[in-house]
């Protein structure tokens, strides 16, 4: 290959070998300057391309990192939120489990109330309050203690623990639903029985009419304090101080409130069902005929009016107008007024 320089052009001669044709390429004279420039331009273009690619790569990587960091922070927040929600769910599960146990305990109390109502209604005597409150109160007290007595080391709940608690709670709730379904069938009957038991307790003269428990003369045969002859004592004499309060032994209505020479000031109360009570020798009567009374309501003051040797209350219980022994009925003490 040879270069032939003229005034305005160069001839580029290619001589392969003796057997082949010579190739001539004519080039302008300025091509010697353009070739290096073209090479430089090509190099600059390639460098620029690489620079742009590198810059784009850096920007892409920075965007990817920012996106990843943002997603990582968001994922971290979501994990924290999920953990918090999980703890709340676990706490809620524990609360539900405790409420289930508490409800189950109350259900047992209701069952005992039902049994007590049945017993009271069937027996037709004894106080409904005296039977029920003692048993129900004990259960409620035990439940209260069980829910408040807490202590011990802090141990995290594992998923297995939560699953066991959840399974046990489900079983307890299933049993409760079954029990409630059975009880709802007889709830109206049980409520009616309780109401009947409460009414029976309110109209049964089980309350001591005075605070004193000192009996000076019981029901039955005795020597008359005035004649010293055998006579029938139709009530119970309870020693008391003058003007001590006298209370109705049961709910009822006053059918007699008057004075006579034998009984002095005396009150008779009808309690329905053939039962009546009578209070003799009162110093003062605080009720009148027709008054409706509650059990334990104040009706008069102890005295010694009529055929009496001193301040006391002569108390009688009558069944179908026949005096009977009051002792078996007196099972309740007076409340603190």
Short mmCIF file of C-alpha atoms in Angstrom, two decimals:
data_model
loop_
_atom_site.label_atom_id
_atom_site.label_comp_id
_atom_site.label_asym_id
_atom_site.label_seq_id
_atom_site.Cartn_x
_atom_site.Cartn_y
_atom_site.Cartn_z
CA UNK A 1 0.00 0.00 0.00
CA UNK A 2 1.47 3.36 -1.08
CA UNK A 3 0.37 6.98 -0.79
CA UNK A 4 0.73 9.32 -3.75
CA UNK A 5 0.37 12.96 -2.87
CA UNK A 6 -0.95 15.45 -5.38
CA UNK A 7 -2.20 18.93 -5.02
CA UNK A 8 -5.71 18.17 -3.97
CA UNK A 9 -5.87 14.45 -3.35
CA UNK A 10 -4.07 11.33 -2.20
CA UNK A 11 -4.07 8.03 -4.04
CA UNK A 12 -4.21 4.95 -1.87
CA UNK A 13 -2.73 2.01 -3.79
CA UNK A 14 -3.29 -1.62 -2.67
CA UNK A 15 -0.97 -4.21 -4.34
CA UNK A 16 -2.02 -7.65 -3.14
CA UNK A 17 0.52 -9.69 -5.12
CA UNK A 18 1.88 -10.08 -8.68
CA UNK A 19 -1.04 -12.10 -9.91
CA UNK A 20 -3.79 -9.77 -8.76
CA UNK A 21 -5.08 -6.45 -9.87
CA UNK A 22 -3.84 -3.34 -8.10
CA UNK A 23 -6.52 -1.37 -6.28
CA UNK A 24 -6.37 2.42 -6.28
CA UNK A 25 -8.39 4.61 -3.89
CA UNK A 26 -8.23 8.37 -4.30
CA UNK A 27 -8.76 10.45 -1.15
CA UNK A 28 -8.95 14.19 -0.70
CA UNK A 29 -5.95 15.73 1.00
CA UNK A 30 -7.96 16.76 4.04
CA UNK A 31 -8.87 13.11 4.82
CA UNK A 32 -5.57 12.81 6.67
CA UNK A 33 -6.94 15.32 9.17
CA UNK A 34 -10.48 14.01 9.25
CA UNK A 35 -9.55 10.42 10.08
CA UNK A 36 -7.95 11.24 13.46
CA UNK A 37 -10.79 13.66 14.18
CA UNK A 38 -13.27 10.96 13.29
CA UNK A 39 -11.47 8.51 15.57
CA UNK A 40 -11.48 11.07 18.37
CA UNK A 41 -15.19 11.74 17.82
CA UNK A 42 -15.89 8.02 17.83
CA UNK A 43 -13.90 7.62 21.06
CA UNK A 44 -15.70 10.58 22.61
CA UNK A 45 -19.01 9.07 21.54
CA UNK A 46 -18.12 5.71 23.02
CA UNK A 47 -16.89 7.36 26.25
CA UNK A 48 -20.04 9.46 26.43
CA UNK A 49 -22.16 6.40 25.91
CA UNK A 50 -20.30 4.57 28.65
CA UNK A 51 -20.62 7.62 30.91
CA UNK A 52 -24.34 7.86 30.25
CA UNK A 53 -24.75 4.14 30.81
CA UNK A 54 -22.75 4.39 34.05
CA UNK A 55 -24.76 7.42 35.21
CA UNK A 56 -28.01 5.68 34.34
CA UNK A 57 -26.79 2.59 36.17
CA UNK A 58 -25.92 4.64 39.26
CA UNK A 59 -29.27 6.40 39.18
CA UNK A 60 -31.07 3.10 38.70
CA UNK A 61 -29.15 1.50 41.55
CA UNK A 62 -29.82 4.54 43.78
CA UNK A 63 -33.53 4.36 42.94
CA UNK A 64 -33.51 0.62 43.61
CA UNK A 65 -31.77 1.18 46.96
CA UNK A 66 -34.22 3.93 47.93
CA UNK A 67 -37.14 1.76 46.91
CA UNK A 68 -35.71 -1.20 48.80
CA UNK A 69 -34.99 0.91 51.89
CA UNK A 70 -38.52 2.34 51.77
CA UNK A 71 -40.05 -1.10 51.35
CA UNK A 72 -37.82 -2.41 54.14
CA UNK A 73 -38.97 0.38 56.48
CA UNK A 74 -42.59 -0.18 55.46
CA UNK A 75 -42.20 -3.92 55.97
CA UNK A 76 -40.61 -3.27 59.36
CA UNK A 77 -43.52 -1.03 60.34
CA UNK A 78 -45.97 -3.65 59.12
CA UNK A 79 -44.19 -6.34 61.12
CA UNK A 80 -44.25 -4.11 64.21
CA UNK A 81 -47.96 -3.41 63.62
CA UNK A 82 -48.68 -7.10 63.09
CA UNK A 83 -46.81 -7.97 66.28
CA UNK A 84 -48.80 -5.34 68.15
CA UNK A 85 -52.06 -6.65 66.69
CA UNK A 86 -51.01 -10.19 67.54
CA UNK A 87 -50.35 -9.17 71.15
CA UNK A 88 -53.76 -7.48 71.26
CA UNK A 89 -55.38 -10.61 69.85
CA UNK A 90 -53.60 -12.74 72.41
CA UNK A 91 -54.68 -10.38 75.20
CA UNK A 92 -58.23 -10.44 73.83
CA UNK A 93 -58.13 -14.22 73.74
CA UNK A 94 -57.07 -14.29 77.38
CA UNK A 95 -59.87 -11.86 78.28
CA UNK A 96 -62.42 -13.99 76.42
CA UNK A 97 -61.13 -17.08 78.17
CA UNK A 98 -61.43 -15.39 81.58
CA UNK A 99 -64.89 -14.06 80.75
CA UNK A 100 -65.89 -17.54 79.65
CA UNK A 101 -64.77 -18.98 82.99
CA UNK A 102 -66.56 -16.17 84.84
CA UNK A 103 -69.72 -16.71 82.84
CA UNK A 104 -69.49 -20.43 83.41
CA UNK A 105 -69.21 -19.83 87.17
CA UNK A 106 -72.25 -17.53 87.07
CA UNK A 107 -74.11 -20.17 85.10
CA UNK A 108 -73.38 -22.64 87.89
CA UNK A 109 -74.80 -20.12 90.36
CA UNK A 110 -77.94 -19.85 88.22
CA UNK A 111 -78.24 -23.63 88.24
CA UNK A 112 -77.99 -23.64 92.04
CA UNK A 113 -80.59 -20.88 92.24
CA UNK A 114 -82.89 -23.01 90.11
CA UNK A 115 -82.34 -26.05 92.33
CA UNK A 116 -82.88 -23.95 95.46
CA UNK A 117 -86.09 -22.53 94.00
CA UNK A 118 -87.33 -26.03 93.27
CA UNK A 119 -86.55 -27.18 96.81
CA UNK A 120 -88.15 -24.15 98.41
CA UNK A 121 -91.27 -24.35 96.27
CA UNK A 122 -91.66 -28.06 96.92
CA UNK A 123 -91.12 -27.80 100.67
CA UNK A 124 -93.40 -24.81 101.09
CA UNK A 125 -91.32 -23.48 103.98
CA UNK A 126 -87.92 -21.97 104.93
CA UNK A 127 -86.54 -18.72 103.64
CA UNK A 128 -85.48 -18.46 100.02
CA UNK A 129 -82.89 -15.86 100.92
CA UNK A 130 -81.37 -18.05 103.60
CA UNK A 131 -80.75 -20.92 101.21
CA UNK A 132 -79.75 -19.15 98.03
CA UNK A 133 -77.58 -16.29 99.17
CA UNK A 134 -75.25 -18.49 101.14
CA UNK A 135 -74.45 -20.78 98.22
CA UNK A 136 -74.47 -18.14 95.48
CA UNK A 137 -72.48 -15.72 97.57
CA UNK A 138 -69.77 -18.29 98.19
CA UNK A 139 -69.42 -19.02 94.48
CA UNK A 140 -69.29 -15.33 93.57
CA UNK A 141 -66.70 -14.73 96.27
CA UNK A 142 -64.58 -17.61 94.95
CA UNK A 143 -64.92 -16.24 91.44
CA UNK A 144 -63.93 -12.76 92.59
CA UNK A 145 -60.86 -14.16 94.35
CA UNK A 146 -59.89 -16.26 91.34
CA UNK A 147 -60.01 -13.27 89.02
CA UNK A 148 -58.11 -10.88 91.31
CA UNK A 149 -55.32 -13.07 92.75
CA UNK A 150 -52.50 -12.70 90.21
CA UNK A 151 -48.70 -13.11 90.24
CA UNK A 152 -45.71 -15.06 88.89
CA UNK A 153 -42.84 -14.55 86.42
CA UNK A 154 -43.35 -13.00 82.99
CA UNK A 155 -43.36 -15.66 80.26
CA UNK A 156 -44.24 -14.86 76.64
CA UNK A 157 -47.11 -16.69 75.05
CA UNK A 158 -46.09 -19.06 72.28
CA UNK A 159 -48.32 -19.81 69.28
CA UNK A 160 -48.81 -23.29 70.73
CA UNK A 161 -50.00 -21.81 74.04
CA UNK A 162 -52.41 -19.50 72.21
CA UNK A 163 -53.73 -22.40 70.13
CA UNK A 164 -54.32 -24.51 73.25
CA UNK A 165 -56.07 -21.61 75.00
CA UNK A 166 -58.18 -20.91 71.92
CA UNK A 167 -59.17 -24.56 71.61
CA UNK A 168 -60.10 -24.76 75.30
CA UNK A 169 -62.11 -21.52 75.07
CA UNK A 170 -63.97 -22.83 72.02
CA UNK A 171 -64.85 -26.02 73.87
CA UNK A 172 -65.99 -24.05 76.94
CA UNK A 173 -68.12 -21.74 74.82
CA UNK A 174 -69.65 -24.73 73.04
CA UNK A 175 -70.56 -26.29 76.39
CA UNK A 176 -71.93 -22.96 77.63
CA UNK A 177 -74.12 -22.59 74.56
CA UNK A 178 -75.43 -26.11 75.09
CA UNK A 179 -76.14 -25.46 78.78
CA UNK A 180 -77.79 -22.13 78.02
CA UNK A 181 -79.94 -23.68 75.32
CA UNK A 182 -81.14 -26.29 77.79
CA UNK A 183 -81.68 -23.71 80.53
CA UNK A 184 -83.53 -21.24 78.32
CA UNK A 185 -86.18 -23.89 77.82
CA UNK A 186 -87.01 -23.79 81.53
CA UNK A 187 -86.01 -20.19 82.28
CA UNK A 188 -89.58 -18.90 82.47
CA UNK A 189 -90.53 -21.78 84.73
CA UNK A 190 -87.48 -21.18 86.93
CA UNK A 191 -88.21 -17.45 87.16
CA UNK A 192 -91.78 -18.19 88.17
CA UNK A 193 -90.53 -20.65 90.79
CA UNK A 194 -88.11 -18.04 92.19
CA UNK A 195 -90.85 -15.44 92.35
CA UNK A 196 -93.11 -17.93 94.07
CA UNK A 197 -90.32 -18.80 96.51
CA UNK A 198 -89.69 -15.12 97.28
CA UNK A 199 -93.39 -14.52 97.79
CA UNK A 200 -93.65 -17.60 99.99
CA UNK A 201 -90.70 -16.41 102.07
CA UNK A 202 -92.20 -12.93 102.44
CA UNK A 203 -95.61 -14.15 103.70
CA UNK A 204 -94.26 -16.85 106.02
CA UNK A 205 -93.91 -15.54 109.63
CA UNK A 206 -90.27 -16.54 110.14
CA UNK A 207 -89.05 -13.22 111.59
CA UNK A 208 -88.71 -12.71 115.34
CA UNK A 209 -91.14 -9.88 116.20
CA UNK A 210 -88.85 -8.32 118.86
CA UNK A 211 -85.11 -8.15 119.39
CA UNK A 212 -85.26 -10.18 122.60
CA UNK A 213 -84.95 -13.97 122.47
CA UNK A 214 -85.83 -14.54 126.15
CA UNK A 215 -88.94 -16.75 126.27
CA UNK A 216 -90.73 -16.68 129.63
CA UNK A 217 -93.66 -18.92 128.69
CA UNK A 218 -93.94 -21.29 125.72
CA UNK A 219 -96.94 -22.51 123.76
CA UNK A 220 -98.97 -25.26 125.43
CA UNK A 221 -100.24 -26.27 128.89
CA UNK A 222 -99.10 -24.15 131.87
CA UNK A 223 -100.24 -22.79 135.23
CA UNK A 224 -102.13 -19.56 134.84
CA UNK A 225 -100.05 -16.68 136.37
CA UNK A 226 -103.16 -15.19 137.96
CA UNK A 227 -105.12 -18.24 139.16
CA UNK A 228 -102.25 -20.79 139.34
CA UNK A 229 -104.59 -23.30 137.68
CA UNK A 230 -103.72 -25.39 134.60
CA UNK A 231 -104.59 -23.52 131.41
CA UNK A 232 -103.77 -23.51 127.72
CA UNK A 233 -101.23 -20.89 126.63
CA UNK A 234 -102.07 -20.12 122.98
CA UNK A 235 -98.88 -18.26 122.17
CA UNK A 236 -95.35 -17.46 123.26
CA UNK A 237 -94.38 -14.82 125.84
CA UNK A 238 -91.14 -12.98 124.99
CA UNK A 239 -89.65 -10.84 127.75
CA UNK A 240 -88.91 -7.28 126.54
CA UNK A 241 -88.49 -3.80 127.90
CA UNK A 242 -91.36 -1.35 127.94
CA UNK A 243 -91.74 0.41 124.56
CA UNK A 244 -89.34 -1.90 122.73
CA UNK A 245 -90.28 -1.93 119.02
CA UNK A 246 -92.49 -4.73 117.70
CA UNK A 247 -92.23 -5.78 114.04
CA UNK A 248 -94.47 -7.72 111.64
CA UNK A 249 -93.19 -11.30 111.38
CA UNK A 250 -94.25 -11.47 107.72
CA UNK A 251 -95.85 -9.50 104.92
CA UNK A 252 -99.59 -9.16 105.25
CA UNK A 253 -102.60 -6.96 106.02
CA UNK A 254 -103.89 -5.75 109.39
CA UNK A 255 -107.31 -7.26 110.03
CA UNK A 256 -107.57 -6.26 113.70
CA UNK A 257 -106.07 -3.42 115.74
CA UNK A 258 -108.01 -2.76 118.97
CA UNK A 259 -108.08 -3.02 122.78
CA UNK A 260 -109.91 -5.40 125.08
CA UNK A 261 -109.57 -6.31 128.77
CA UNK A 262 -107.84 -9.66 128.12
CA UNK A 263 -105.43 -8.88 125.26
CA UNK A 264 -105.01 -5.17 125.90
CA UNK A 265 -103.84 -3.35 122.77
CA UNK A 266 -103.46 -6.10 120.20
CA UNK A 267 -102.92 -6.44 116.45
CA UNK A 268 -103.77 -9.34 114.16
CA UNK A 269 -102.19 -9.65 110.68
CA UNK A 270 -103.41 -11.93 107.88
CA UNK A 271 -100.60 -13.40 105.74
CA UNK A 272 -102.85 -15.35 103.31
CA UNK A 273 -102.78 -19.12 102.95
CA UNK A 274 -104.63 -19.46 106.26
CA UNK A 275 -101.74 -18.04 108.34
CA UNK A 276 -102.21 -15.17 110.79
CA UNK A 277 -100.09 -13.66 113.56
CA UNK A 278 -101.22 -11.76 116.66
CA UNK A 279 -99.34 -9.35 118.95
CA UNK A 280 -100.80 -8.75 122.44
CA UNK A 281 -100.39 -6.40 125.43
CA UNK A 282 -98.90 -3.56 123.34
CA UNK A 283 -98.31 -0.21 124.97
CA UNK A 284 -99.00 1.52 121.65
CA UNK A 285 -100.31 0.44 118.25
CA UNK A 286 -98.74 2.12 115.22
CA UNK A 287 -100.97 0.60 112.52
CA UNK A 288 -104.72 0.39 111.90
CA UNK A 289 -107.22 -1.95 110.28
CA UNK A 290 -106.64 -2.43 106.56
CA UNK A 291 -102.99 -1.39 106.54
CA UNK A 292 -100.78 -3.44 104.23
CA UNK A 293 -97.45 -4.32 105.82
CA UNK A 294 -94.05 -5.49 104.69
CA UNK A 295 -92.08 -8.14 106.52
CA UNK A 296 -90.15 -6.47 109.34
CA UNK A 297 -92.26 -3.29 109.36
CA UNK A 298 -92.72 -1.54 112.72
CA UNK A 299 -96.27 -2.05 114.05
CA UNK A 300 -96.22 -1.16 117.76
CA UNK A 301 -94.41 -0.90 121.11
CA UNK A 302 -94.08 -3.50 123.86
CA UNK A 303 -96.35 -2.93 126.83
CA UNK A 304 -98.28 -4.62 129.65
CA UNK A 305 -101.86 -3.71 128.78
CA UNK A 306 -104.75 -6.12 129.38
CA UNK A 307 -104.29 -9.31 131.42
CA UNK A 308 -100.53 -9.07 131.93
CA UNK A 309 -98.11 -9.28 134.85
CA UNK A 310 -95.35 -7.15 133.26
CA UNK A 311 -93.88 -5.75 130.07
CA UNK A 312 -93.60 -8.49 127.46
CA UNK A 313 -94.92 -9.49 124.01
CA UNK A 314 -97.46 -12.29 123.76
CA UNK A 315 -96.98 -13.55 120.18
CA UNK A 316 -99.32 -16.02 118.45
CA UNK A 317 -99.40 -17.86 115.12
CA UNK A 318 -102.79 -19.08 113.91
CA UNK A 319 -103.46 -21.51 111.07
CA UNK A 320 -107.03 -21.44 109.81
CA UNK A 321 -108.01 -19.60 113.03
CA UNK A 322 -106.43 -22.30 115.25
CA UNK A 323 -103.44 -21.25 117.45
CA UNK A 324 -100.30 -23.30 116.77
CA UNK A 325 -96.78 -23.32 118.22
CA UNK A 326 -94.88 -20.30 116.80
CA UNK A 327 -91.41 -21.75 117.59
CA UNK A 328 -90.84 -23.74 114.36
CA UNK A 329 -91.52 -20.63 112.27
CA UNK A 330 -89.05 -18.30 114.01
CA UNK A 331 -85.91 -18.82 111.91
CA UNK A 332 -84.87 -15.26 111.01
CA UNK A 333 -83.34 -12.58 113.22
CA UNK A 334 -84.34 -8.97 112.96
CA UNK A 335 -82.11 -6.91 110.64
CA UNK A 336 -80.18 -3.94 111.99
CA UNK A 337 -82.57 -1.03 111.73
#
